[in-house]
GROMACS .gro file of C-alpha atoms in nm:
model
  255
    1MET     CA    1  -0.619 -16.800   5.067
    2ASN     CA    2  -0.746 -16.651   4.795
    3THR     CA    3  -0.604 -16.341   4.785
    4LEU     CA    4  -0.207 -16.437   4.903
    5LEU     CA    5   0.078 -16.611   4.902
    6LEU     CA    6   0.259 -16.694   5.245
    7GLU     CA    7   0.528 -16.830   5.219
    8PRO     CA    8   0.734 -16.909   5.604
    9HIS     CA    9   1.101 -16.917   5.561
   10ASN     CA   10   1.351 -16.953   5.904
   11GLY     CA   11   1.151 -16.717   6.157
   12VAL     CA   12   1.018 -16.488   5.870
   13LEU     CA   13   0.674 -16.470   5.680
   14HIS     CA   14   0.655 -16.357   5.319
   15ILE     CA   15   0.337 -16.256   5.251
   16THR     CA   16   0.273 -16.154   4.867
   17LEU     CA   17  -0.054 -15.952   4.788
   18ASN     CA   18  -0.166 -16.205   4.495
   19ARG     CA   19  -0.421 -16.001   4.284
   20PRO     CA   20  -0.233 -15.925   3.981
   21ALA     CA   21  -0.465 -15.905   3.724
   22ASN     CA   22  -0.561 -15.546   3.916
   23ARG     CA   23  -0.217 -15.496   4.032
   24ASN     CA   24  -0.295 -15.633   4.397
   25ALA     CA   25  -0.571 -15.408   4.506
   26MET     CA   26  -0.672 -15.413   4.819
   27SER     CA   27  -1.026 -15.559   4.852
   28LEU     CA   28  -1.264 -15.682   5.127
   29GLU     CA   29  -1.133 -15.980   5.080
   30MET     CA   30  -0.792 -15.943   5.062
   31VAL     CA   31  -0.867 -15.701   5.379
   32ASN     CA   32  -1.015 -16.010   5.588
   33GLU     CA   33  -0.740 -16.250   5.535
   34LEU     CA   34  -0.475 -15.994   5.546
   35ARG     CA   35  -0.642 -16.005   5.993
   36ALA     CA   36  -0.674 -16.346   5.935
   37VAL     CA   37  -0.307 -16.385   5.944
   38LEU     CA   38  -0.215 -16.129   6.148
   39ALA     CA   39  -0.466 -16.284   6.433
   40GLN     CA   40  -0.274 -16.619   6.375
   41LEU     CA   41   0.104 -16.531   6.406
   42ASP     CA   42   0.322 -16.683   6.696
   43SER     CA   43   0.620 -16.587   6.898
   44GLN     CA   44   0.805 -16.759   6.644
   45VAL     CA   45   0.749 -16.520   6.362
   46ARG     CA   46   0.994 -16.280   6.421
   47ALA     CA   47   0.917 -16.109   6.093
   48LEU     CA   48   0.644 -16.036   5.792
   49VAL     CA   49   0.779 -15.953   5.444
   50ILE     CA   50   0.491 -15.774   5.244
   51SER     CA   51   0.572 -15.719   4.790
   52GLY     CA   52   0.294 -15.726   4.577
   53ALA     CA   53   0.252 -16.064   4.292
   54ASP     CA   54   0.384 -15.912   3.927
   55GLY     CA   55   0.581 -15.636   3.967
   56HIS     CA   56   0.328 -15.390   4.182
   57PHE     CA   57   0.248 -15.317   4.565
   58CYS     CA   58  -0.063 -15.230   4.579
   59ALA     CA   59  -0.313 -15.010   4.367
   60GLY     CA   60  -0.506 -14.890   4.664
   61ALA     CA   61  -0.865 -15.035   4.722
   62ASP     CA   62  -1.064 -15.232   4.534
   63VAL     CA   63  -1.322 -14.968   4.299
   64LYS     CA   64  -1.556 -15.248   4.232
   65ASP     CA   65  -1.538 -15.309   4.627
   66MET     CA   66  -1.701 -14.943   4.630
   67VAL     CA   67  -1.957 -14.980   4.360
   68ASN     CA   68  -2.078 -15.286   4.506
   69ALA     CA   69  -2.114 -15.216   4.842
   70GLY     CA   70  -2.436 -15.053   4.914
   71GLY     CA   71  -2.537 -14.779   5.087
   72LYS     CA   72  -2.318 -14.532   5.340
   73ALA     CA   73  -2.342 -14.731   5.644
   74GLN     CA   74  -2.233 -15.068   5.396
   75LEU     CA   75  -1.976 -14.854   5.255
   76GLN     CA   76  -1.815 -14.704   5.562
   77ALA     CA   77  -1.783 -14.999   5.695
   78LEU     CA   78  -1.574 -15.114   5.421
   79ASN     CA   79  -1.362 -14.811   5.477
   80ARG     CA   80  -1.256 -14.859   5.824
   81ALA     CA   81  -1.242 -15.209   5.789
   82PHE     CA   82  -0.951 -15.119   5.587
   83GLY     CA   83  -0.803 -14.904   5.918
   84THR     CA   84  -0.808 -15.145   6.124
   85LEU     CA   85  -0.621 -15.317   5.911
   86LEU     CA   86  -0.405 -15.074   5.927
   87GLN     CA   87  -0.368 -15.081   6.273
   88GLU     CA   88  -0.332 -15.406   6.325
   89VAL     CA   89  -0.057 -15.391   6.082
   90GLU     CA   90   0.175 -15.081   6.279
   91ALA     CA   91   0.092 -15.273   6.666
   92VAL     CA   92   0.191 -15.711   6.644
   93PRO     CA   93   0.579 -15.739   6.710
   94GLN     CA   94   0.685 -15.851   6.455
   95VAL     CA   95   0.949 -15.678   6.267
   96VAL     CA   96   0.697 -15.519   5.947
   97ILE     CA   97   0.897 -15.469   5.612
   98VAL     CA   98   0.801 -15.393   5.352
   99VAL     CA   99   0.900 -15.413   4.960
  100LEU     CA  100   0.795 -15.209   4.732
  101GLN     CA  101   0.748 -15.219   4.354
  102GLY     CA  102   0.504 -15.073   4.090
  103ALA     CA  103   0.245 -14.947   4.219
  104VAL     CA  104   0.200 -14.779   4.568
  105LEU     CA  105  -0.114 -14.583   4.586
  106GLY     CA  106  -0.343 -14.494   4.803
  107GLY     CA  107  -0.410 -14.847   5.059
  108GLY     CA  108  -0.097 -14.936   4.908
  109PHE     CA  109   0.102 -14.635   4.999
  110GLY     CA  110  -0.047 -14.698   5.347
  111LEU     CA  111   0.001 -15.022   5.394
  112ALA     CA  112   0.376 -14.882   5.322
  113CYS     CA  113   0.393 -14.628   5.586
  114VAL     CA  114   0.279 -14.908   5.875
  115SER     CA  115   0.564 -15.082   5.815
  116ASP     CA  116   0.844 -15.088   6.013
  117ILE     CA  117   1.126 -15.037   5.740
  118ALA     CA  118   1.025 -15.002   5.355
  119LEU     CA  119   1.221 -15.132   5.071
  120ALA     CA  120   1.207 -14.990   4.754
  121ASP     CA  121   1.235 -14.983   4.369
  122HIS     CA  122   1.402 -14.670   4.250
  123GLN     CA  123   1.090 -14.662   3.960
  124ALA     CA  124   0.758 -14.735   4.240
  125GLN     CA  125   0.524 -14.525   4.148
  126PHE     CA  126   0.376 -14.338   4.529
  127GLY     CA  127   0.056 -14.149   4.561
  128LEU     CA  128  -0.277 -14.055   4.737
  129PRO     CA  129  -0.471 -14.049   4.391
  130GLU     CA  130  -0.829 -14.031   4.623
  131THR     CA  131  -0.873 -13.695   4.593
  132SER     CA  132  -0.838 -13.663   4.184
  133LEU     CA  133  -1.087 -13.967   4.202
  134GLY     CA  134  -1.382 -13.751   4.428
  135LEU     CA  135  -1.264 -13.980   4.695
  136LEU     CA  136  -1.081 -13.901   5.043
  137PRO     CA  137  -0.772 -14.097   5.187
  138ALA     CA  138  -0.974 -14.111   5.480
  139GLN     CA  139  -0.798 -14.459   5.672
  140ILE     CA  140  -0.425 -14.370   5.547
  141ALA     CA  141  -0.416 -14.002   5.610
  142PRO     CA  142  -0.332 -14.050   6.025
  143PHE     CA  143  -0.104 -14.299   5.918
  144VAL     CA  144   0.063 -14.112   5.601
  145VAL     CA  145   0.059 -13.803   5.879
  146LYS     CA  146   0.319 -14.024   6.067
  147ARG     CA  147   0.517 -14.136   5.840
  148ILE     CA  148   0.566 -13.800   5.673
  149GLY     CA  149   0.460 -13.469   5.869
  150LEU     CA  150   0.139 -13.272   5.809
  151THR     CA  151   0.331 -13.024   5.570
  152GLN     CA  152   0.418 -13.290   5.296
  153ALA     CA  153   0.109 -13.549   5.355
  154ARG     CA  154  -0.148 -13.161   5.256
  155ARG     CA  155   0.076 -13.092   4.969
  156LEU     CA  156   0.093 -13.497   4.846
  157ALA     CA  157  -0.307 -13.613   4.908
  158LEU     CA  158  -0.441 -13.199   4.811
  159THR     CA  159  -0.262 -13.292   4.488
  160ALA     CA  160  -0.295 -13.599   4.417
  161ALA     CA  161   0.095 -13.622   4.293
  162ARG     CA  162   0.299 -13.878   4.167
  163PHE     CA  163   0.628 -13.952   4.240
  164ASP     CA  164   0.913 -14.278   4.247
  165GLY     CA  165   1.139 -14.424   4.509
  166VAL     CA  166   1.392 -14.187   4.498
  167GLU     CA  167   1.120 -13.918   4.645
  168ALA     CA  168   0.950 -14.129   4.835
  169HIS     CA  169   1.347 -14.142   5.020
  170ARG     CA  170   1.435 -13.829   5.034
  171LEU     CA  171   1.008 -13.756   5.206
  172GLY     CA  172   1.087 -14.073   5.450
  173VAL     CA  173   0.887 -14.342   5.268
  174VAL     CA  174   1.081 -14.589   5.269
  175HIS     CA  175   1.434 -14.643   5.436
  176PHE     CA  176   1.636 -14.777   5.091
  177VAL     CA  177   1.581 -14.719   4.737
  178GLU     CA  178   1.745 -14.965   4.469
  179ALA     CA  179   1.834 -15.010   4.111
  180ASP     CA  180   1.633 -15.345   4.016
  181PRO     CA  181   1.485 -15.630   4.137
  182GLN     CA  182   1.865 -15.799   4.264
  183ALA     CA  183   1.965 -15.538   4.465
  184LEU     CA  184   1.622 -15.525   4.645
  185ALA     CA  185   1.693 -15.912   4.677
  186GLU     CA  186   2.006 -15.860   4.851
  187ARG     CA  187   1.860 -15.552   5.070
  188LEU     CA  188   1.584 -15.720   5.196
  189ASP     CA  189   1.853 -16.029   5.292
  190ASP     CA  190   2.040 -15.780   5.479
  191VAL     CA  191   1.805 -15.661   5.674
  192LEU     CA  192   1.610 -15.953   5.751
  193GLY     CA  193   1.995 -16.065   5.871
  194HIS     CA  194   2.003 -15.764   6.061
  195VAL     CA  195   1.603 -15.788   6.234
  196LEU     CA  196   1.754 -16.204   6.280
  197GLN     CA  197   2.006 -16.097   6.568
  198CYS     CA  198   1.765 -15.932   6.749
  199ALA     CA  199   1.581 -16.106   7.055
  200PRO     CA  200   1.191 -16.090   6.926
  201GLY     CA  201   1.100 -16.087   7.239
  202ALA     CA  202   1.262 -15.727   7.307
  203ASN     CA  203   1.166 -15.597   6.910
  204GLY     CA  204   0.821 -15.645   7.015
  205ARG     CA  205   0.850 -15.485   7.372
  206THR     CA  206   1.095 -15.163   7.202
  207LYS     CA  207   0.844 -15.113   6.965
  208ALA     CA  208   0.549 -15.097   7.171
  209LEU     CA  209   0.793 -14.848   7.328
  210LEU     CA  210   0.839 -14.629   6.994
  211LEU     CA  211   0.480 -14.605   6.921
  212ALA     CA  212   0.392 -14.562   7.262
  213SER     CA  213   0.630 -14.198   7.234
  214ALA     CA  214   0.386 -14.048   7.002
  215GLU     CA  215   0.114 -14.060   7.205
  216GLN     CA  216   0.120 -14.099   7.593
  217PRO     CA  217   0.276 -13.824   7.817
  218ILE     CA  218   0.675 -13.849   7.892
  219GLY     CA  219   0.678 -13.947   8.260
  220PRO     CA  220   0.340 -14.216   8.241
  221LEU     CA  221   0.646 -14.406   7.907
  222LEU     CA  222   0.909 -14.347   8.090
  223ASP     CA  223   0.758 -14.524   8.433
  224GLN     CA  224   0.654 -14.829   8.218
  225ALA     CA  225   0.988 -14.853   8.041
  226ALA     CA  226   1.113 -14.860   8.351
  227GLU     CA  227   0.870 -15.159   8.444
  228TRP     CA  228   0.975 -15.336   8.053
  229PHE     CA  229   1.345 -15.247   8.105
  230ALA     CA  230   1.367 -15.480   8.451
  231GLU     CA  231   1.123 -15.763   8.315
  232ALA     CA  232   1.369 -15.758   8.022
  233VAL     CA  233   1.680 -15.797   8.248
  234THR     CA  234   1.589 -16.063   8.427
  235GLY     CA  235   1.421 -16.209   8.197
  236VAL     CA  236   1.523 -16.527   7.934
  237GLU     CA  237   1.643 -16.306   7.653
  238GLY     CA  238   1.815 -16.084   7.884
  239ILE     CA  239   1.975 -16.369   8.055
  240GLU     CA  240   2.083 -16.498   7.726
  241GLY     CA  241   2.183 -16.174   7.564
  242THR     CA  242   2.397 -16.086   7.894
  243GLN     CA  243   2.601 -16.411   7.927
  244ALA     CA  244   2.653 -16.463   7.546
  245PHE     CA  245   2.837 -16.114   7.520
  246VAL     CA  246   3.025 -16.222   7.843
  247GLN     CA  247   3.059 -16.540   7.682
  248LYS     CA  248   3.157 -16.410   7.376
  249ARG     CA  249   2.950 -16.590   7.146
  250LYS     CA  250   2.603 -16.534   6.947
  251PRO     CA  251   2.272 -16.569   7.142
  252GLY     CA  252   2.063 -16.838   7.082
  253TRP     CA  253   1.811 -16.662   6.899
  254SER     CA  254   2.048 -16.478   6.655
  255ARG     CA  255   2.044 -16.663   6.323
   0.00000   0.00000   0.00000
């Protein structure tokens, strides 16, 4: 990997966006490397933690890629590749946690919006600067709307306003905001501790159910949910979880 640092530990894969000279701007190479990592995930990985090197999360798309892309068709393909990455990050069965510091702009903001749990430094700088550059937040916009609602998304996208971690928390972009790196690290440990108490298969199915609830008709969705529930109760995790409860012990997946 040229643009990522990968560190697996105790069922958690820590992914660091590593282009510090560009505030970890999202190049096509980084997009492709992230997609390759996601494609190779297996059931041993229960959570992903995505952060950025040298005090910044991600300052958005790499403008050099856009300048060098060539014609309209190449630009369209470049832009759509990032949207595909966002779809894939959102859909993985693992719990996706982002740790947000410094610049969380454009594509970085979009990546934050597809996470399951977001932690932020109170001084992190969020925003959708695209319109101030004569561009569109084309692939990001639908995920921002899903995260914070249409009214706030319109305000942020149409003003290119910058805001800090405290405001990001108020808007619902992030779940926790902390005052310093030490507190942020402690919060991450706490969140991971809770995630690793949950059965990985049950978490994956629950995540899929929650995501589907925003799009699928309620009747077919509840039919599918009932089928998944029956499978869970009679499956390995369900049997282990109920036996552990009766025996007053921790289940085998708990760490």
